[in-house]
Short mmCIF file of C-alpha atoms in Angstrom, two decimals:
data_model
loop_
_atom_site.label_atom_id
_atom_site.label_comp_id
_atom_site.label_asym_id
_atom_site.label_seq_id
_atom_site.Cartn_x
_atom_site.Cartn_y
_atom_site.Cartn_z
CA UNK A 15 2.76 14.02 3.27
CA UNK A 16 4.46 13.80 -0.13
CA UNK A 17 8.03 13.79 -1.16
CA UNK A 18 8.13 17.46 -0.46
CA UNK A 19 8.85 16.63 3.18
CA UNK A 20 12.20 15.17 2.03
CA UNK A 21 13.39 18.79 1.84
CA UNK A 22 12.79 19.14 5.55
CA UNK A 23 15.52 16.63 6.14
CA UNK A 24 18.21 19.26 5.17
CA UNK A 25 21.09 20.00 7.43
CA UNK A 26 19.22 23.21 8.41
CA UNK A 27 16.16 21.30 9.48
CA UNK A 28 18.15 18.73 11.41
CA UNK A 29 20.04 21.55 13.18
CA UNK A 30 16.87 23.49 13.99
CA UNK A 31 15.20 23.58 17.39
CA UNK A 32 12.31 21.03 17.59
CA UNK A 33 9.79 23.92 17.87
CA UNK A 34 10.92 25.13 14.38
CA UNK A 35 10.75 21.50 13.00
CA UNK A 36 7.16 21.42 14.18
CA UNK A 37 6.56 24.71 12.35
CA UNK A 38 8.24 23.33 9.19
CA UNK A 39 6.07 20.21 9.20
CA UNK A 40 2.94 22.43 9.59
CA UNK A 41 4.03 24.62 6.73
CA UNK A 42 4.52 21.60 4.49
CA UNK A 43 1.18 20.36 5.73
CA UNK A 44 -0.47 23.52 4.70
CA UNK A 45 1.01 23.42 1.18
CA UNK A 46 -0.14 19.77 0.89
CA UNK A 47 -3.63 20.67 2.09
CA UNK A 48 -4.00 23.30 -0.62
CA UNK A 49 -2.70 20.98 -3.37
CA UNK A 50 -4.80 17.98 -2.39
CA UNK A 51 -7.98 19.49 -1.09
CA UNK A 52 -8.95 22.45 -3.18
CA UNK A 53 -12.41 23.29 -4.51
CA UNK A 54 -12.12 20.50 -7.16
CA UNK A 55 -11.41 17.81 -4.52
CA UNK A 56 -14.81 18.41 -2.94
CA UNK A 57 -16.63 18.09 -6.18
CA UNK A 58 -14.67 14.92 -7.05
CA UNK A 59 -15.59 13.47 -3.69
CA UNK A 60 -19.26 14.39 -4.21
CA UNK A 61 -19.19 12.66 -7.60
CA UNK A 62 -17.37 9.63 -6.27
CA UNK A 63 -19.80 9.14 -3.46
CA UNK A 64 -22.76 9.62 -5.82
CA UNK A 65 -21.49 6.51 -7.75
CA UNK A 66 -21.88 4.24 -4.74
CA UNK A 67 -25.47 3.91 -5.71
CA UNK A 68 -24.63 2.39 -9.16
CA UNK A 69 -25.57 -1.13 -9.89
CA UNK A 70 -22.66 -3.37 -10.81
CA UNK A 71 -23.61 -3.07 -14.48
CA UNK A 72 -23.78 0.70 -14.24
CA UNK A 73 -20.35 0.91 -12.65
CA UNK A 74 -18.73 -1.24 -15.22
CA UNK A 75 -20.42 0.73 -18.01
CA UNK A 76 -19.01 3.93 -16.45
CA UNK A 77 -15.48 2.35 -16.23
CA UNK A 78 -15.54 1.12 -19.79
CA UNK A 79 -16.72 4.51 -21.20
CA UNK A 80 -13.95 6.30 -19.25
CA UNK A 81 -11.37 3.70 -20.43
CA UNK A 82 -12.45 4.11 -24.08
CA UNK A 83 -12.00 7.89 -24.00
CA UNK A 84 -8.72 7.59 -22.16
CA UNK A 85 -7.11 5.11 -24.48
CA UNK A 86 -8.19 7.11 -27.51
CA UNK A 87 -6.61 10.24 -26.15
CA UNK A 88 -3.44 8.50 -25.07
CA UNK A 89 -3.00 6.87 -28.60
CA UNK A 90 -3.33 10.30 -30.27
CA UNK A 91 -1.21 12.41 -27.74
CA UNK A 92 1.50 10.15 -26.29
CA UNK A 93 4.40 9.25 -28.71
CA UNK A 94 4.94 5.86 -27.01
CA UNK A 95 1.34 4.74 -27.73
CA UNK A 96 1.19 6.36 -31.21
CA UNK A 97 4.26 4.12 -32.16
CA UNK A 98 2.68 1.08 -30.55
CA UNK A 99 -0.63 1.42 -32.48
CA UNK A 100 1.35 1.90 -35.72
CA UNK A 101 3.53 -1.15 -35.08
CA UNK A 102 0.74 -3.48 -33.84
CA UNK A 103 -2.13 -2.20 -35.88
CA UNK A 104 -4.24 -1.39 -32.75
CA UNK A 105 -7.46 0.59 -33.35
CA UNK A 106 -8.20 2.29 -30.07
CA UNK A 107 -11.45 3.74 -31.45
CA UNK A 108 -12.68 0.08 -31.46
CA UNK A 109 -12.13 -0.54 -27.82
CA UNK A 110 -15.40 -0.57 -26.02
CA UNK A 111 -14.73 -2.77 -22.87
CA UNK A 112 -11.94 -3.64 -20.59
CA UNK A 113 -11.69 -7.15 -22.17
CA UNK A 114 -10.77 -5.52 -25.48
CA UNK A 115 -7.40 -4.55 -23.98
CA UNK A 116 -6.25 -8.15 -23.90
CA UNK A 117 -4.21 -8.05 -27.18
CA UNK A 118 -2.20 -5.11 -25.80
CA UNK A 119 1.21 -5.75 -24.19
CA UNK A 120 1.51 -5.65 -20.51
CA UNK A 121 3.53 -2.55 -19.39
CA UNK A 122 6.34 -2.93 -16.92
CA UNK A 123 8.02 -0.29 -14.71
CA UNK A 124 11.21 -0.92 -16.64
CA UNK A 125 9.51 -0.18 -19.92
CA UNK A 126 8.17 3.09 -18.52
CA UNK A 127 11.68 4.10 -17.35
CA UNK A 128 13.21 3.13 -20.76
CA UNK A 129 10.53 5.09 -22.70
CA UNK A 130 11.37 8.32 -20.83
CA UNK A 131 9.64 11.41 -22.15
CA UNK A 132 7.93 9.54 -24.89
CA UNK A 133 5.37 8.40 -22.11
CA UNK A 134 4.27 12.05 -21.74
CA UNK A 135 1.10 13.39 -23.30
CA UNK A 136 1.48 16.44 -25.48
CA UNK A 137 -1.93 17.58 -24.37
CA UNK A 138 -0.70 18.34 -20.84
CA UNK A 139 1.83 21.21 -20.78
CA UNK A 140 4.89 20.83 -18.58
CA UNK A 141 3.73 23.70 -16.40
CA UNK A 142 0.80 21.55 -15.30
CA UNK A 143 2.94 18.54 -14.37
CA UNK A 144 3.31 17.52 -10.74
CA UNK A 145 6.09 15.03 -10.14
CA UNK A 146 5.12 11.75 -8.38
CA UNK A 147 7.21 8.81 -7.42
CA UNK A 148 7.00 5.21 -6.08
CA UNK A 149 9.07 4.14 -3.14
CA UNK A 150 10.70 1.19 -4.93
CA UNK A 151 10.74 -1.25 -2.08
CA UNK A 152 12.30 -3.82 -4.35
CA UNK A 153 15.09 -1.45 -5.28
CA UNK A 154 13.47 0.12 -8.39
CA UNK A 155 11.60 3.36 -7.84
CA UNK A 156 9.77 5.32 -10.60
CA UNK A 157 9.19 8.95 -11.16
CA UNK A 158 6.48 10.21 -13.38
CA UNK A 159 4.30 13.28 -14.11
CA UNK A 160 0.77 13.56 -12.95
CA UNK A 161 -1.68 16.43 -12.55
CA UNK A 162 -3.29 18.24 -9.64
CA UNK A 163 -6.73 16.98 -10.82
CA UNK A 164 -5.41 13.38 -10.87
CA UNK A 165 -3.95 13.64 -7.42
CA UNK A 166 -7.22 15.19 -6.07
CA UNK A 167 -9.13 12.40 -7.50
CA UNK A 168 -7.03 9.81 -5.93
CA UNK A 169 -7.47 11.51 -2.56
CA UNK A 170 -11.23 11.68 -3.17
CA UNK A 171 -11.27 8.00 -3.70
CA UNK A 172 -9.36 7.42 -0.47
CA UNK A 173 -11.58 9.83 1.52
CA UNK A 174 -14.68 8.10 0.07
CA UNK A 175 -13.34 4.92 1.70
CA UNK A 176 -12.56 6.65 5.12
CA UNK A 177 -15.93 8.27 5.11
CA UNK A 178 -17.49 4.73 4.68
CA UNK A 179 -16.27 4.23 8.27
CA UNK A 180 -17.34 7.58 9.60
CA UNK A 181 -13.96 9.37 9.44
CA UNK A 182 -14.42 13.01 8.34
CA UNK A 183 -11.81 15.44 6.96
CA UNK A 184 -10.38 17.39 9.92
CA UNK A 185 -10.28 14.37 12.26
CA UNK A 186 -7.10 14.18 14.23
CA UNK A 187 -4.89 11.29 13.31
CA UNK A 188 -1.85 9.64 14.80
CA UNK A 189 0.15 8.83 11.68
CA UNK A 190 2.76 5.99 11.54
CA UNK A 191 4.62 6.18 8.27
CA UNK A 192 7.99 5.98 6.57
CA UNK A 193 8.86 9.72 6.14
CA UNK A 194 12.01 10.96 7.88
CA UNK A 195 10.35 13.73 9.94
CA UNK A 196 12.44 13.12 13.06
CA UNK A 197 16.31 13.33 12.57
CA UNK A 198 17.67 9.79 12.90
CA UNK A 199 20.36 10.86 15.43
CA UNK A 200 17.78 12.30 17.87
CA UNK A 201 18.28 10.26 21.06
CA UNK A 202 15.22 11.31 23.10
CA UNK A 203 11.52 12.20 22.78
CA UNK A 204 9.61 13.74 21.11
CA UNK A 205 9.84 11.27 18.27
CA UNK A 206 6.92 12.94 16.46
CA UNK A 207 6.11 16.16 14.79
CA UNK A 208 2.77 18.05 14.45
CA UNK A 209 1.17 18.91 11.19
CA UNK A 210 -1.65 21.27 12.46
CA UNK A 211 -3.28 22.05 9.11
CA UNK A 212 -3.47 18.37 8.36
CA UNK A 213 -4.66 17.39 11.87
CA UNK A 214 -1.73 14.92 12.25
CA UNK A 215 0.60 13.79 14.81
CA UNK A 216 3.42 12.42 12.59
CA UNK A 217 5.14 9.63 14.52
CA UNK A 218 8.52 8.58 13.39
CA UNK A 219 8.81 4.99 12.25
CA UNK A 220 12.60 4.97 12.77
CA UNK A 221 12.65 5.49 16.54
CA UNK A 222 10.22 2.70 17.61
CA UNK A 223 12.54 0.66 19.77
CA UNK A 224 11.32 -0.99 22.94
CA UNK A 225 13.04 1.69 25.05
CA UNK A 226 11.21 4.43 23.09
CA UNK A 227 7.73 3.13 22.62
CA UNK A 228 6.61 4.15 26.10
CA UNK A 229 7.01 7.74 25.02
CA UNK A 230 4.82 6.96 21.99
CA UNK A 231 2.12 5.55 24.19
CA UNK A 232 2.29 8.55 26.62
CA UNK A 233 1.75 10.95 23.79
CA UNK A 234 -1.28 8.99 22.56
CA UNK A 235 -2.64 8.93 26.00
CA UNK A 236 -2.20 12.75 26.28
CA UNK A 237 -3.26 13.80 22.79
CA UNK A 238 -6.05 11.10 22.41
CA UNK A 239 -6.19 11.10 18.54
CA UNK A 240 -9.36 9.09 17.57
CA UNK A 241 -7.84 7.77 14.40
CA UNK A 242 -4.62 5.80 13.87
CA UNK A 243 -3.32 5.36 10.35
CA UNK A 244 -0.11 3.95 8.93
CA UNK A 245 2.09 1.02 7.81
CA UNK A 246 0.71 -2.16 9.40
CA UNK A 247 4.15 -3.23 10.51
CA UNK A 248 4.58 -0.02 12.57
CA UNK A 249 1.01 -0.26 14.06
CA UNK A 250 1.66 -3.76 14.96
CA UNK A 251 4.82 -2.95 16.81
CA UNK A 252 2.98 -0.45 18.90
CA UNK A 253 0.05 -2.91 19.37
CA UNK A 254 2.51 -5.51 20.45
CA UNK A 255 4.07 -3.21 23.09
CA UNK A 256 0.69 -2.33 24.51
CA UNK A 257 -0.45 -5.94 24.73
CA UNK A 258 2.66 -7.43 26.30
CA UNK A 259 2.92 -4.60 28.87
CA UNK A 260 -0.83 -4.81 29.59
CA UNK A 261 -1.26 -1.03 28.93
CA UNK A 262 -4.31 0.93 28.20
CA UNK A 263 -4.45 4.11 26.13
CA UNK A 264 -7.08 5.40 28.49
CA UNK A 265 -9.48 6.38 25.68
CA UNK A 266 -11.43 4.71 22.88
CA UNK A 267 -9.68 4.66 19.53
CA UNK A 268 -12.48 4.80 16.92
CA UNK A 269 -10.57 3.93 13.82
CA UNK A 270 -7.43 2.09 12.69
CA UNK A 271 -6.55 2.14 8.97
CA UNK A 272 -3.60 0.93 7.11
CA UNK A 273 -1.87 1.32 3.81
CA UNK A 274 1.39 1.00 1.92
CA UNK A 275 2.00 -2.47 3.06
CA UNK A 276 -0.15 -5.65 3.07
CA UNK A 277 -2.04 -6.13 6.27
CA UNK A 278 -1.29 -9.60 7.56
CA UNK A 279 -3.62 -11.75 9.66
CA UNK A 280 -1.44 -11.78 12.69
CA UNK A 281 -1.05 -7.99 12.56
CA UNK A 282 -4.81 -7.62 12.21
CA UNK A 283 -5.47 -9.72 15.32
CA UNK A 284 -2.74 -7.91 17.35
CA UNK A 285 -4.11 -4.47 16.53
CA UNK A 286 -7.72 -5.36 17.29
CA UNK A 287 -6.51 -6.74 20.58
CA UNK A 288 -4.48 -3.65 21.46
CA UNK A 289 -6.71 -0.87 20.02
CA UNK A 290 -10.20 -2.50 20.51
CA UNK A 291 -11.27 -2.04 16.82
CA UNK A 292 -10.70 -3.98 13.67
CA UNK A 293 -8.10 -2.31 11.42
CA UNK A 294 -9.37 -1.57 7.80
CA UNK A 295 -7.04 -1.43 4.87
CA UNK A 296 -6.88 0.06 1.51
CA UNK A 297 -4.74 -0.92 -1.41
CA UNK A 298 -3.37 1.57 -3.76
CA UNK A 299 -0.18 2.95 -5.25
CA UNK A 300 1.24 6.25 -6.61
CA UNK A 301 0.77 5.15 -10.22
CA UNK A 302 -2.91 5.06 -9.67
CA UNK A 303 -3.61 1.89 -11.69
CA UNK A 304 -5.68 0.09 -9.15
CA UNK A 305 -7.34 0.71 -5.80
CA UNK A 306 -9.26 -1.48 -3.36
CA UNK A 307 -11.06 -0.37 -0.30
CA UNK A 308 -12.15 -2.38 2.72
CA UNK A 309 -15.81 -1.90 3.80
CA UNK A 310 -17.37 -2.23 7.26
CA UNK A 311 -17.95 -5.88 6.57
CA UNK A 312 -14.15 -6.58 6.10
CA UNK A 313 -14.50 -7.08 2.39
CA UNK A 314 -12.05 -5.45 -0.19
CA UNK A 315 -13.91 -3.74 -3.05
CA UNK A 316 -12.31 -2.80 -6.32
CA UNK A 317 -12.75 0.93 -6.99
CA UNK A 318 -13.91 0.32 -10.50
CA UNK A 319 -14.58 4.07 -11.18
CA UNK A 320 -11.03 5.18 -10.33
CA UNK A 321 -9.01 2.70 -12.46
CA UNK A 322 -9.53 -0.07 -15.08
CA UNK A 323 -8.23 -3.23 -13.31
CA UNK A 324 -7.63 -6.57 -14.98
CA UNK A 325 -7.02 -9.71 -12.93
CA UNK A 326 -5.03 -12.22 -14.99
CA UNK A 327 -4.63 -15.80 -13.62
CA UNK A 328 -1.13 -16.77 -12.83
CA UNK A 329 -0.77 -20.47 -13.39
CA UNK A 330 2.38 -20.72 -11.23
CA UNK A 331 0.68 -19.49 -8.07
CA UNK A 332 -3.01 -19.89 -8.54
CA UNK A 333 -3.50 -16.22 -7.79
CA UNK A 334 -4.18 -13.39 -10.24
CA UNK A 335 -1.83 -10.73 -11.40
CA UNK A 336 -3.03 -7.09 -10.87
CA UNK A 337 -2.75 -5.26 -14.27
CA UNK A 338 -4.27 -1.70 -14.27
CA UNK A 339 -4.82 1.36 -16.39
CA UNK A 340 -4.65 4.81 -14.60
CA UNK A 341 -7.56 6.46 -16.35
CA UNK A 342 -7.38 9.51 -14.04
CA UNK A 343 -3.84 10.62 -15.13
CA UNK A 344 -3.75 12.16 -18.57
CA UNK A 345 -0.07 13.39 -18.12
CA UNK A 346 1.50 9.85 -18.01
CA UNK A 347 -0.96 7.29 -19.28
CA UNK A 348 -0.12 3.73 -18.02
CA UNK A 349 -2.06 1.25 -20.16
CA UNK A 350 -2.06 -2.40 -18.72
CA UNK A 351 0.65 -1.59 -16.23
CA UNK A 352 1.95 -4.53 -14.16
CA UNK A 353 1.84 -3.82 -10.49
CA UNK A 354 3.65 -6.98 -9.59
CA UNK A 355 1.18 -7.97 -6.96
CA UNK A 356 -0.95 -11.11 -6.73
CA UNK A 357 -4.43 -11.34 -5.33
CA UNK A 358 -7.15 -13.85 -4.80
CA UNK A 359 -10.64 -13.02 -5.88
CA UNK A 360 -14.02 -13.64 -4.31
CA UNK A 361 -17.15 -14.18 -6.40
CA UNK A 362 -19.55 -13.73 -3.53
CA UNK A 363 -21.28 -10.26 -3.47
CA UNK A 364 -20.88 -8.11 -0.35
CA UNK A 365 -23.87 -7.46 1.91
CA UNK A 366 -22.96 -3.80 2.07
CA UNK A 367 -24.38 -3.45 -1.48
CA UNK A 368 -21.51 -1.44 -2.92
CA UNK A 369 -20.62 -2.15 -6.54
CA UNK A 370 -17.20 -3.54 -7.54
CA UNK A 371 -15.53 -6.86 -7.74
CA UNK A 372 -14.32 -8.34 -4.41
CA UNK A 373 -10.71 -9.19 -3.58
CA UNK A 374 -10.51 -12.03 -0.97
CA UNK A 375 -6.85 -11.52 -0.21
CA UNK A 376 -3.84 -9.52 -1.22
CA UNK A 377 -1.21 -12.29 -1.60
CA UNK A 378 1.73 -10.17 -2.14
CA UNK A 379 4.22 -9.27 -4.90
CA UNK A 380 5.64 -11.79 -7.32
CA UNK A 381 8.80 -12.18 -5.30
CA UNK A 382 6.77 -12.69 -2.05
CA UNK A 383 6.37 -16.35 -2.75
CA UNK A 384 8.36 -19.15 -1.26
CA UNK A 385 9.83 -21.64 -3.74
CA UNK A 386 9.87 -25.26 -2.69
CA UNK A 387 12.46 -27.91 -3.60
CA UNK A 388 10.16 -29.14 -6.31
CA UNK A 389 9.96 -25.73 -7.84
CA UNK A 390 6.40 -25.10 -6.79
CA UNK A 391 5.70 -21.60 -5.48
CA UNK A 392 3.45 -21.02 -2.50
CA UNK A 393 2.12 -17.75 -1.12
CA UNK A 394 0.08 -16.48 1.70
CA UNK A 395 2.59 -17.74 4.29
CA UNK A 396 1.49 -14.98 6.70
CA UNK A 397 -1.35 -17.28 7.63
CA UNK A 398 1.04 -19.43 9.48
CA UNK A 399 1.54 -16.61 12.01
CA UNK A 400 -2.11 -15.60 12.24
CA UNK A 401 -2.85 -16.75 15.81
CA UNK A 402 0.77 -16.29 17.24
CA UNK A 403 0.28 -12.85 18.85
CA UNK A 404 3.39 -13.46 20.98
CA UNK A 405 5.46 -12.71 17.92
CA UNK A 406 6.22 -9.01 17.44
CA UNK A 407 7.53 -9.20 13.90
CA UNK A 408 8.53 -11.86 11.50
CA UNK A 409 10.25 -12.11 8.07
CA UNK A 410 10.96 -14.95 5.68
CA UNK A 411 14.28 -14.90 3.85
CA UNK A 412 14.91 -17.30 1.05
CA UNK A 413 18.30 -17.60 -0.62
CA UNK A 414 17.85 -21.14 -2.11
CA UNK A 415 14.87 -23.02 -3.35
CA UNK A 416 13.49 -25.36 -0.82
CA UNK A 417 15.16 -23.50 2.17
CA UNK A 418 13.98 -20.50 4.26
CA UNK A 419 15.13 -18.66 7.29
CA UNK A 420 12.29 -17.13 9.49
CA UNK A 421 13.45 -14.23 11.46
CA UNK A 422 11.54 -13.58 14.52
CA UNK A 423 11.38 -10.84 17.09
CA UNK A 424 9.91 -12.41 20.09
CA UNK A 425 7.28 -10.78 22.23
CA UNK A 426 6.37 -11.35 25.89
CA UNK A 427 5.25 -14.91 26.53
CA UNK A 428 6.83 -16.33 23.41
CA UNK A 429 7.87 -19.94 24.20
CA UNK A 430 9.13 -23.12 22.66
CA UNK A 431 5.48 -24.03 22.12
CA UNK A 432 5.06 -21.11 19.92
CA UNK A 433 8.06 -22.09 17.89
CA UNK A 434 6.67 -25.58 17.54
CA UNK A 435 3.22 -24.32 16.39
CA UNK A 436 4.94 -21.99 13.93
CA UNK A 437 6.87 -24.87 12.42
CA UNK A 438 3.77 -27.04 12.39
CA UNK A 439 1.84 -24.24 10.57
CA UNK A 440 4.65 -23.82 7.91
CA UNK A 441 4.95 -27.56 7.35
CA UNK A 442 1.18 -27.80 6.92
CA UNK A 443 1.54 -25.38 3.97
CA UNK A 444 4.77 -26.60 2.58
CA UNK A 445 5.10 -30.26 3.76
CA UNK A 446 8.50 -31.76 3.77
CA UNK A 447 9.53 -29.95 0.61
CA UNK A 448 10.84 -26.89 2.68
CA UNK A 449 13.58 -26.88 5.13
CA UNK A 450 13.04 -24.21 7.79
CA UNK A 451 15.45 -22.43 10.19
CA UNK A 452 14.38 -19.89 12.70
CA UNK A 453 16.56 -16.96 13.73
CA UNK A 454 15.72 -14.64 16.61
CA UNK A 455 16.63 -11.07 16.40
CA UNK A 456 15.80 -7.98 18.45
CA UNK A 457 14.60 -5.97 15.55
CA UNK A 458 14.05 -6.45 11.69
CA UNK A 459 15.66 -4.33 9.05
CA UNK A 460 13.32 -2.03 7.06
CA UNK A 461 13.70 -0.46 3.62
CA UNK A 462 14.78 3.12 3.02
CA UNK A 463 11.22 4.08 3.00
CA UNK A 464 10.60 2.50 6.39
CA UNK A 465 8.57 -0.50 5.11
CA UNK A 466 9.01 -4.09 6.31
CA UNK A 467 9.00 -6.77 3.59
CA UNK A 468 7.42 -10.01 4.91
CA UNK A 469 9.24 -12.21 2.28
CA UNK A 470 12.73 -11.31 1.18
CA UNK A 471 13.73 -13.41 -1.74
CA UNK A 472 17.36 -13.58 -2.84
CA UNK A 473 16.63 -16.12 -5.59
CA UNK A 474 17.60 -15.19 -9.12
CA UNK A 475 14.73 -13.87 -11.06
CA UNK A 476 14.92 -16.69 -13.52
CA UNK A 477 14.10 -19.21 -10.67
CA UNK A 478 10.98 -17.11 -9.90
CA UNK A 479 9.64 -16.84 -13.36
CA UNK A 480 10.49 -20.31 -14.69
CA UNK A 481 8.78 -22.28 -11.92
CA UNK A 482 5.49 -23.73 -12.91
CA UNK A 483 5.80 -22.64 -16.56
#
């Protein structure tokens, strides 16, 4: 569901009987179904799927042609870009390929906020605007205009990926996300609400305590949704409970998919152990400037036809910055927008035959790196936990360079041997240049949107940006 569900958490909703809350969720689900999945959606999905047969060259030619038309339109209809072209002498009509954008400045979230209404295209009337927003997990959200067609294309791209794996619209889904669909003060089950038009059981991510998880498992056993989708940190909590209590759901889950957070190796292993199928992830964001989809071979494909994505090497980390252009949204064009994420690329083609560059790993945001005493930044620390399935949850907190605190929620069977192995894995990556302290907690704090940050860096931004420069 979208931000529209926030209205459900009014005092009237919280005071309503649970049956009326189910009805309110279904009414909101009906509204969303109509907005996302109208007649245009099905045509957009058909077109997106037809492009899967493109060769790599055909796909890049399609992307570049779309980028050319998009940038030209933005530079004639958006005040921000008209001024930029006048000041820098840019000639958008000469842009013929993604590489031609290199002289253009990288756009930040802060710059978009500061530009305000000058980022809006005069070609899209306000009556056609839909308001979208980012969660702002680092404390800085963004609200911007989009269109119904842009939203439907985004969902068509996501459904193309789900259909790769055999999931069809109308499949019942157990959804574990960050929306406040169950009042926080509710002390007893049901900790879920039904969205019948969307075929969803919306499980609350804010009530998943050890004492409550049995009720979640019982509902899955009773309702038997074949598809689980949600934040990997929440699905991993459920998986950990199932594994350590030696439980069975009593039916075969066919699909587990994740989004909104990076799927960590340890979470992937835990979910496959509990649910019997490998989880698949997609990477995307509300701004629509990049999208990656995991195929049946476990490879992340760049959806080249949806957005124009640049991967700019970051000398400080050895990974690549994700810089994208949202060619599907004419209302608020974002050209060379910095997502603040880092990825590692893979130049080996995928045996599935689908076009698109391959992302080997999503390494996290720029602040998701640990800074050593020497000033070197290292990422992909989640690999240290990959085989430690006795850890329910983990989080790295850094307040000073060269020092970290690892917060651990222990699962059943966790021992001093696991702690020793964790420290060994950390030091194998960081050497003696990092002092490590372990703190054991019963639960980890999540953001207002329900997400769990794996690395919480409290270093000054200057320390992050100056290292390695």
